[in-house]
Every structure is written in structure tokens, then in C-alpha cells.
CSV table of C-alpha atoms in Angstrom, one decimal:
chain,number,residue,atom,x,y,z
R,1,UNK,CA,94.2,-63.7,88.0
R,2,UNK,CA,92.6,-62.5,85.5
R,3,UNK,CA,92.9,-60.4,83.1
R,4,UNK,CA,90.2,-58.3,81.2
R,5,UNK,CA,91.7,-56.3,78.4
R,6,UNK,CA,89.5,-53.4,77.8
R,7,UNK,CA,90.1,-50.1,74.6
R,8,UNK,CA,89.2,-46.9,74.4
R,9,UNK,CA,85.9,-47.3,72.1
R,10,UNK,CA,84.4,-50.0,74.4
R,11,UNK,CA,85.1,-48.7,77.8
R,12,UNK,CA,82.0,-47.0,78.5
R,13,UNK,CA,80.2,-50.2,78.1
R,14,UNK,CA,82.7,-52.4,79.9
R,15,UNK,CA,83.2,-52.0,83.7
R,16,UNK,CA,85.5,-53.9,85.5
R,17,UNK,CA,84.9,-56.5,88.1
R,18,UNK,CA,86.6,-54.5,91.2
R,19,UNK,CA,88.9,-57.4,92.9
R,20,UNK,CA,90.7,-57.2,89.1
R,21,UNK,CA,93.3,-55.1,87.6
R,22,UNK,CA,92.7,-52.3,84.6
R,23,UNK,CA,95.0,-53.4,82.0
R,24,UNK,CA,95.7,-50.6,79.1
R,25,UNK,CA,96.5,-52.3,75.8
R,26,UNK,CA,99.1,-49.5,73.1
R,27,UNK,CA,97.5,-47.5,71.0
R,28,UNK,CA,97.4,-50.8,68.1
R,29,UNK,CA,94.8,-52.1,69.7
R,30,UNK,CA,92.8,-50.0,68.3
R,31,UNK,CA,93.2,-51.5,65.3
R,32,UNK,CA,89.7,-53.6,64.0
R,33,UNK,CA,91.3,-56.3,65.6
R,34,UNK,CA,90.5,-56.7,69.5
R,35,UNK,CA,91.7,-58.7,71.6
R,36,UNK,CA,88.5,-59.4,73.6
R,37,UNK,CA,87.9,-62.7,70.3
R,38,UNK,CA,91.4,-64.7,72.4
R,39,UNK,CA,89.8,-64.5,75.7
R,40,UNK,CA,85.8,-65.0,75.3
R,41,UNK,CA,86.8,-68.9,74.9
R,42,UNK,CA,88.4,-69.0,77.9
R,43,UNK,CA,85.9,-66.6,79.9
R,44,UNK,CA,82.6,-68.9,78.0
R,45,UNK,CA,84.8,-71.6,80.5
R,46,UNK,CA,85.7,-70.3,83.7
R,47,UNK,CA,81.5,-69.0,83.7
R,48,UNK,CA,80.1,-72.5,83.1
R,49,UNK,CA,82.5,-73.4,85.8
R,50,UNK,CA,81.6,-70.9,88.0
R,51,UNK,CA,77.4,-71.7,87.1
R,52,UNK,CA,78.3,-75.8,88.0
R,53,UNK,CA,80.2,-74.8,91.4
R,54,UNK,CA,76.6,-72.9,92.2
R,55,UNK,CA,74.7,-75.9,90.9
R,56,UNK,CA,75.9,-78.4,93.6
R,57,UNK,CA,76.1,-75.8,96.3
R,58,UNK,CA,71.9,-75.7,95.6
R,59,UNK,CA,70.4,-78.1,98.3
R,60,UNK,CA,67.6,-79.5,94.9
R,61,UNK,CA,65.1,-80.4,97.9
R,62,UNK,CA,64.5,-76.2,99.3
R,63,UNK,CA,61.6,-74.6,98.0
R,64,UNK,CA,61.3,-73.7,94.5
R,65,UNK,CA,61.3,-69.8,95.1
R,66,UNK,CA,65.3,-70.7,96.2
R,67,UNK,CA,65.2,-71.0,92.7
R,68,UNK,CA,65.3,-66.9,91.8
R,69,UNK,CA,68.1,-65.1,93.4
R,70,UNK,CA,70.2,-68.2,92.0
R,71,UNK,CA,68.9,-67.2,88.2
R,72,UNK,CA,68.7,-63.7,89.4
R,73,UNK,CA,72.4,-63.8,90.4
R,74,UNK,CA,73.2,-65.0,87.0
R,75,UNK,CA,71.4,-63.0,84.9
R,76,UNK,CA,72.8,-60.1,86.7
R,77,UNK,CA,76.5,-61.5,86.6
R,78,UNK,CA,75.7,-62.2,83.0
R,79,UNK,CA,74.8,-58.2,81.9
R,80,UNK,CA,77.4,-57.2,84.6
R,81,UNK,CA,80.1,-58.8,82.2
R,82,UNK,CA,78.5,-57.7,78.4
R,83,UNK,CA,78.9,-54.3,80.4
R,84,UNK,CA,75.0,-53.2,80.1
R,85,UNK,CA,74.6,-53.1,84.2
R,86,UNK,CA,71.5,-52.3,85.5
R,87,UNK,CA,70.8,-49.6,83.2
R,88,UNK,CA,66.6,-49.1,82.8
R,89,UNK,CA,66.9,-47.8,79.3
R,90,UNK,CA,67.2,-51.2,77.7
R,91,UNK,CA,64.3,-51.8,79.1
R,92,UNK,CA,63.0,-48.7,77.3
R,93,UNK,CA,63.8,-49.0,74.0
R,94,UNK,CA,62.8,-52.8,73.7
R,95,UNK,CA,59.0,-51.5,74.5
R,96,UNK,CA,58.8,-48.9,72.3
R,97,UNK,CA,60.3,-51.3,69.0
R,98,UNK,CA,57.5,-53.6,70.2
R,99,UNK,CA,55.0,-50.9,69.8
R,100,UNK,CA,56.8,-49.2,66.7
R,101,UNK,CA,56.2,-53.3,65.2
R,102,UNK,CA,52.4,-53.0,66.6
R,103,UNK,CA,51.4,-50.3,65.3
R,104,UNK,CA,52.9,-51.0,62.0
R,105,UNK,CA,51.3,-54.1,62.2
R,106,UNK,CA,48.1,-52.7,62.7
R,107,UNK,CA,48.8,-50.4,59.8
R,108,UNK,CA,49.5,-53.7,57.4
R,109,UNK,CA,46.2,-55.6,58.6
R,110,UNK,CA,44.2,-52.7,57.7
R,111,UNK,CA,45.2,-51.8,54.7
R,112,UNK,CA,45.0,-55.6,53.6
R,113,UNK,CA,40.8,-55.0,55.3
R,114,UNK,CA,40.4,-52.0,53.1
R,115,UNK,CA,42.2,-53.4,49.7
R,116,UNK,CA,39.3,-56.4,50.6
R,117,UNK,CA,36.4,-54.9,50.9
R,118,UNK,CA,33.8,-55.7,49.0
R,119,UNK,CA,32.5,-52.7,48.1
R,120,UNK,CA,34.2,-48.7,46.8
R,121,UNK,CA,35.9,-46.8,50.1
R,122,UNK,CA,33.0,-44.2,49.6
R,123,UNK,CA,33.1,-42.3,52.9
R,124,UNK,CA,28.7,-41.7,51.8
R,125,UNK,CA,27.3,-45.0,51.4
R,126,UNK,CA,24.0,-44.1,50.3
R,127,UNK,CA,22.3,-47.5,52.2
R,128,UNK,CA,21.0,-50.4,50.3
R,129,UNK,CA,19.5,-53.3,51.5
R,130,UNK,CA,21.6,-55.1,48.6
R,131,UNK,CA,25.0,-54.3,49.7
R,132,UNK,CA,26.2,-57.0,51.6
R,133,UNK,CA,25.1,-59.6,48.9
R,134,UNK,CA,27.4,-57.5,46.2
R,135,UNK,CA,30.0,-59.5,44.5
R,136,UNK,CA,32.2,-58.8,41.7
R,137,UNK,CA,33.5,-59.8,38.3
R,138,UNK,CA,35.9,-58.5,35.9
R,139,UNK,CA,34.5,-57.5,32.3
R,140,UNK,CA,35.6,-57.3,28.6
R,141,UNK,CA,32.6,-54.9,26.9
R,142,UNK,CA,30.4,-55.9,23.8
R,143,UNK,CA,31.8,-53.1,21.0
R,144,UNK,CA,28.6,-55.6,18.7
R,145,UNK,CA,28.6,-53.4,15.8
R,146,UNK,CA,28.5,-56.2,13.9
R,147,UNK,CA,24.7,-57.9,16.0
R,148,UNK,CA,26.7,-60.0,18.2
R,149,UNK,CA,24.2,-60.0,20.9
R,150,UNK,CA,20.3,-60.9,21.1
R,151,UNK,CA,20.1,-57.1,22.8
R,152,UNK,CA,20.3,-55.8,18.8
R,153,UNK,CA,18.1,-57.2,17.3
R,154,UNK,CA,14.3,-56.6,15.8
R,155,UNK,CA,12.7,-59.4,17.1
R,156,UNK,CA,10.4,-61.5,19.0
R,157,UNK,CA,12.9,-63.4,21.5
R,158,UNK,CA,14.8,-59.6,21.4
R,159,UNK,CA,11.3,-58.0,23.3
R,160,UNK,CA,11.9,-61.3,25.6
R,161,UNK,CA,15.2,-60.9,26.5
R,162,UNK,CA,15.1,-57.4,27.1
R,163,UNK,CA,11.4,-58.3,29.3
R,164,UNK,CA,13.2,-61.1,31.5
R,165,UNK,CA,16.4,-57.9,32.4
R,166,UNK,CA,13.6,-56.6,34.8
R,167,UNK,CA,10.2,-57.3,34.5
R,168,UNK,CA,10.6,-60.9,34.1
R,169,UNK,CA,11.0,-63.3,37.2
R,170,UNK,CA,10.3,-60.9,39.5
R,171,UNK,CA,6.6,-58.4,39.3
R,172,UNK,CA,3.2,-60.1,41.1
R,173,UNK,CA,1.9,-56.9,40.0
R,174,UNK,CA,-2.3,-57.2,39.6
R,175,UNK,CA,-3.1,-56.6,36.3
R,176,UNK,CA,-6.9,-55.8,35.7
R,177,UNK,CA,-6.4,-53.6,33.7
R,178,UNK,CA,-3.7,-51.7,31.9
R,179,UNK,CA,-3.0,-48.5,34.5
R,180,UNK,CA,-2.3,-51.0,35.9
R,181,UNK,CA,0.9,-52.1,34.9
R,182,UNK,CA,4.3,-51.4,36.7
R,183,UNK,CA,5.8,-48.7,34.6
R,184,UNK,CA,9.5,-49.8,34.5
R,185,UNK,CA,9.8,-51.2,38.3
R,186,UNK,CA,9.4,-54.0,40.2
R,187,UNK,CA,8.3,-54.1,43.1
R,188,UNK,CA,9.9,-56.0,45.5
R,189,UNK,CA,9.8,-56.2,49.5
R,190,UNK,CA,12.1,-56.4,52.2
R,191,UNK,CA,11.2,-56.1,56.2
R,192,UNK,CA,9.3,-52.9,57.2
R,193,UNK,CA,11.8,-52.5,60.1
R,194,UNK,CA,15.1,-52.7,56.8
R,195,UNK,CA,13.0,-50.0,55.6
R,196,UNK,CA,13.8,-47.7,58.3
R,197,UNK,CA,17.2,-47.9,57.1
R,198,UNK,CA,16.1,-46.3,54.0
R,199,UNK,CA,17.8,-42.5,52.3
R,200,UNK,CA,14.9,-42.2,51.6
R,201,UNK,CA,11.0,-43.1,53.1
R,202,UNK,CA,8.8,-45.9,51.3
R,203,UNK,CA,5.4,-47.5,51.6
R,204,UNK,CA,4.7,-50.5,53.8
R,205,UNK,CA,2.6,-53.4,51.8
R,206,UNK,CA,-0.6,-52.6,52.0
R,207,UNK,CA,-2.0,-55.5,52.3
R,208,UNK,CA,0.8,-56.7,54.4
R,209,UNK,CA,2.1,-54.3,57.0
R,210,UNK,CA,4.9,-56.0,57.7
R,211,UNK,CA,6.9,-55.8,54.1
R,212,UNK,CA,7.6,-52.4,52.5
R,213,UNK,CA,7.6,-51.9,49.0
R,214,UNK,CA,10.9,-51.0,47.4
R,215,UNK,CA,12.8,-50.6,43.3
R,216,UNK,CA,16.3,-51.0,42.1
R,217,UNK,CA,17.3,-48.4,40.1
R,218,UNK,CA,18.9,-50.6,37.7
R,219,UNK,CA,16.3,-52.4,36.6
R,220,UNK,CA,15.1,-48.4,36.1
R,221,UNK,CA,17.3,-48.0,33.7
R,222,UNK,CA,17.4,-51.0,31.7
R,223,UNK,CA,13.8,-49.7,32.0
R,224,UNK,CA,14.5,-46.7,30.0
R,225,UNK,CA,17.3,-48.0,27.7
R,226,UNK,CA,14.5,-50.8,26.3
R,227,UNK,CA,12.3,-47.6,26.3
R,228,UNK,CA,15.0,-46.2,23.6
R,229,UNK,CA,15.1,-49.4,22.4
R,230,UNK,CA,11.7,-49.2,20.8
R,231,UNK,CA,11.6,-45.6,20.0
R,232,UNK,CA,13.9,-45.5,17.5
R,233,UNK,CA,11.6,-48.4,16.2
R,234,UNK,CA,8.4,-47.1,15.9
R,235,UNK,CA,7.2,-49.3,13.0
R,236,UNK,CA,7.5,-52.2,15.2
R,237,UNK,CA,6.2,-50.5,18.5
R,238,UNK,CA,2.8,-49.4,18.5
R,239,UNK,CA,2.8,-47.8,21.9
R,240,UNK,CA,5.9,-45.5,20.4
R,241,UNK,CA,2.2,-44.0,19.2
R,242,UNK,CA,1.2,-43.8,22.6
R,243,UNK,CA,-0.1,-40.6,25.2
R,244,UNK,CA,2.7,-39.1,27.0
R,245,UNK,CA,5.5,-41.9,25.1
R,246,UNK,CA,7.0,-38.6,23.5
R,247,UNK,CA,7.7,-37.0,28.3
R,248,UNK,CA,8.4,-40.2,28.6
R,249,UNK,CA,11.7,-41.9,27.0
R,250,UNK,CA,12.4,-37.8,27.9
R,251,UNK,CA,12.2,-39.0,31.1
R,252,UNK,CA,14.8,-42.0,30.5
R,253,UNK,CA,16.8,-39.7,28.6
R,254,UNK,CA,17.6,-38.1,31.9
R,255,UNK,CA,18.0,-40.8,33.9
R,256,UNK,CA,20.2,-43.1,32.0
R,257,UNK,CA,22.7,-39.2,32.3
R,258,UNK,CA,22.2,-38.5,35.6
R,259,UNK,CA,23.0,-42.0,36.0
R,260,UNK,CA,25.7,-42.3,34.3
R,261,UNK,CA,27.0,-39.0,35.6
R,262,UNK,CA,26.7,-40.2,39.2
R,263,UNK,CA,28.9,-43.6,37.8
R,264,UNK,CA,31.2,-42.2,36.9
R,265,UNK,CA,32.3,-44.7,34.8
R,266,UNK,CA,35.9,-44.6,34.6
R,267,UNK,CA,37.4,-48.1,32.3
R,268,UNK,CA,39.9,-46.7,30.6
R,269,UNK,CA,40.0,-46.9,26.3
R,270,UNK,CA,42.7,-47.5,24.8
R,271,UNK,CA,43.0,-47.1,21.3
R,272,UNK,CA,44.2,-49.6,17.9
R,273,UNK,CA,46.6,-48.5,14.8
R,274,UNK,CA,43.6,-50.2,11.8
R,275,UNK,CA,45.8,-51.3,8.3
R,276,UNK,CA,42.6,-51.2,6.6
R,277,UNK,CA,41.0,-47.7,7.1
R,278,UNK,CA,45.2,-46.5,7.5
R,279,UNK,CA,44.2,-44.6,10.8
R,280,UNK,CA,43.8,-44.8,14.8
R,281,UNK,CA,41.0,-45.9,16.0
R,282,UNK,CA,39.1,-46.4,19.7
R,283,UNK,CA,38.4,-49.7,21.0
R,284,UNK,CA,35.0,-50.4,23.0
R,285,UNK,CA,35.5,-54.2,24.2
R,286,UNK,CA,37.2,-52.5,27.4
R,287,UNK,CA,37.7,-53.7,30.3
R,288,UNK,CA,35.7,-53.8,33.6
R,289,UNK,CA,34.8,-54.2,36.7
R,290,UNK,CA,31.0,-54.7,37.6
R,291,UNK,CA,29.0,-56.1,39.8
R,292,UNK,CA,27.8,-58.9,39.2
R,293,UNK,CA,24.1,-58.5,37.2
R,294,UNK,CA,23.4,-63.0,38.6
R,295,UNK,CA,23.6,-61.8,42.3
R,296,UNK,CA,22.2,-58.6,41.8
R,297,UNK,CA,19.0,-60.0,39.8
R,298,UNK,CA,18.6,-63.2,42.1
R,299,UNK,CA,18.3,-60.8,45.0
R,300,UNK,CA,15.9,-59.3,43.7
R,301,UNK,CA,13.8,-62.5,42.2
R,302,UNK,CA,14.3,-63.9,46.6
R,303,UNK,CA,12.6,-60.3,47.6
R,304,UNK,CA,9.2,-60.2,44.9
R,305,UNK,CA,6.0,-59.2,46.5
R,306,UNK,CA,5.6,-62.0,48.1
R,307,UNK,CA,1.3,-61.3,48.9
R,308,UNK,CA,-0.2,-59.7,45.3
R,309,UNK,CA,-0.4,-55.7,45.0
R,310,UNK,CA,-3.6,-53.3,44.0
R,311,UNK,CA,-1.3,-49.9,43.8
R,312,UNK,CA,-4.8,-47.8,44.3
R,313,UNK,CA,-4.9,-49.9,48.0
R,314,UNK,CA,-3.4,-47.0,49.8
R,315,UNK,CA,-1.9,-47.7,52.8
R,316,UNK,CA,-1.3,-47.4,56.9
R,317,UNK,CA,1.4,-44.9,57.0
R,318,UNK,CA,1.8,-44.0,53.4
R,319,UNK,CA,4.5,-41.0,52.7
R,320,UNK,CA,2.8,-38.8,49.6
R,321,UNK,CA,4.5,-38.5,46.9
R,322,UNK,CA,5.1,-34.6,46.4
R,323,UNK,CA,3.0,-34.7,42.3
R,324,UNK,CA,6.7,-34.4,40.2
R,325,UNK,CA,7.3,-36.8,37.8
């Protein structure tokens, strides 16, 4: 007859078989050594023999449903030998563990999705039709104290480069007289249904009501920088002496101010030691995370006016300007 040896530490966990006597161990058995280790091989052999006997008694020609009581009985014996019994608390512990791991997995995936988002996590983001096309890149700004870019030159090449930034290859405006110039805005169009998503109402195209006209503010800001650039060189640009130019320049100064404060560029400026001058200076060659300019410009070119536009024509349902400029 087999004996199951119990120690006081594991007594609550092991349930002895009713037909087997309980043998109490001496007090020395409470050390880290466990006599169960000596009997494990014998118990495994006995269990294997019992399973072989049960399998030999099982009729292969019987229905498959007969296998369920056998498996249930075998599993019950295994669990009983482990001392767990049929206590349902272990099932609840497993279910709780699965639930916790599921929640953690969802949180991890949510965090990864947030960090991979193309847009910053702005809770009150204003809709723009360009949003879904935006990509980002890392760029190092040039300090240009020594005229390394074309945009600081004072020649026709620089003028053409500035025009291409915010006007070239985009506008389709009828310019029958000088009063019909775009006034610093490039005219684009989007479907009128899409225009209903904009935060501000805009006019449909007078000749194509299925399209609505919009501008993108970055081109307006570039126009304003160009206005200030020309104001610094009045001897080259005669239009700086035109009536209303000073007022236009003032508008541009404040528009750029608002844009800079709105975007609030938080890229860091390093300070470096300049051995030539013997002092610590800020370095304007700053690393930035930028919206990719080529993507924005391509979107604008792809959405240039499909039909020529005369601003003297009013579209049906066009919102009315409030008179402030």
C-alpha cells in the first residue's frame, strides 16, 4: 500500500485519499528538503499504469462521447493529486489574469498608435483639407549670416525664387488689370461638400458651384515675409512707395507675429563657445521637426483653380465680408 507523506507547510494543499493512512513525519522534515521528491517517480509510474489499465478497458468501438467521462475522471485524479481539488477560485484567478493582460495590451497598442500619429496630439485641432497628406521631416535651419541662401539675395533670381514659393505654378486668376492681383493669397479649390467641414465659411466658385475657394495660410505668411523683404530695399522695388504699402506692411508684421505665437516653435537653441570672439554665443543652426514643405506645395498645385476666376463675380450663397481687413 502506497503512502503519501505530508509536511505541516503543505498540509492545507494536499488532500489524502480516503483509503490511505496518513503518515506524520518527524519535525526534522520541516527543513527545505521534501520527501515528496523521493516518491515522485513512484507516483508517476503508478499513475501511468492506472492510465494504461483504463485505456485497455475502454472500448474503441464505443461512441466518442464515452471519452469525455474518461478524460474527466483522469483530470480529476491529476488535480486531486496536486491538492487543488475542484476549488473554483483558481479559475477566477486565471480569468482575472487574462483580463489584466488584455487591458495592458490595449493600453500598449494605444500608446504605440499615439506615438506613430502624423499629427500632434492636439485635442482641439482645426480641420484642414491638407491634414491627411501631411508628413514630417527633421531639418536643420541655416543661420545665413553669410548669404548662403538665394532668398536673401537682391537680384532677379531671388525675386523669382520668392514668387515660386507662394505664387508660381498655382494661380489661375484673370488679371485684366492690376486690381485683380491675388493680394498675397493663392486661390485654390476643394469640393463644396468638403468645404462644409471648414471652421470658416467660404465662397463657392462663381463659375463652378460644385467647387469652393480657399487659401492656405502658409502662403499668405510667405507673401508677408516677401513684403517686408522688399520694404528693406525700396531702391530696388518701386511698389514700396505705392499708396497703402505701409499699411500692408504693418498688417504683415502683425500677421507674422500671430502666426509665430500660434505655432510657438519649441525647438531648442544651443549655446556654444566662440574662441575667435571669446564669448558664448547662441547657434542659430537649430534642428526642427517640420511639416514637409514639398508635400504642402504639391497639394496646393494639385488643387489650383480648375476654372479661371474673376473676383468681381459673386457666387450664389457667398458669405459676406464684414468690412474689416
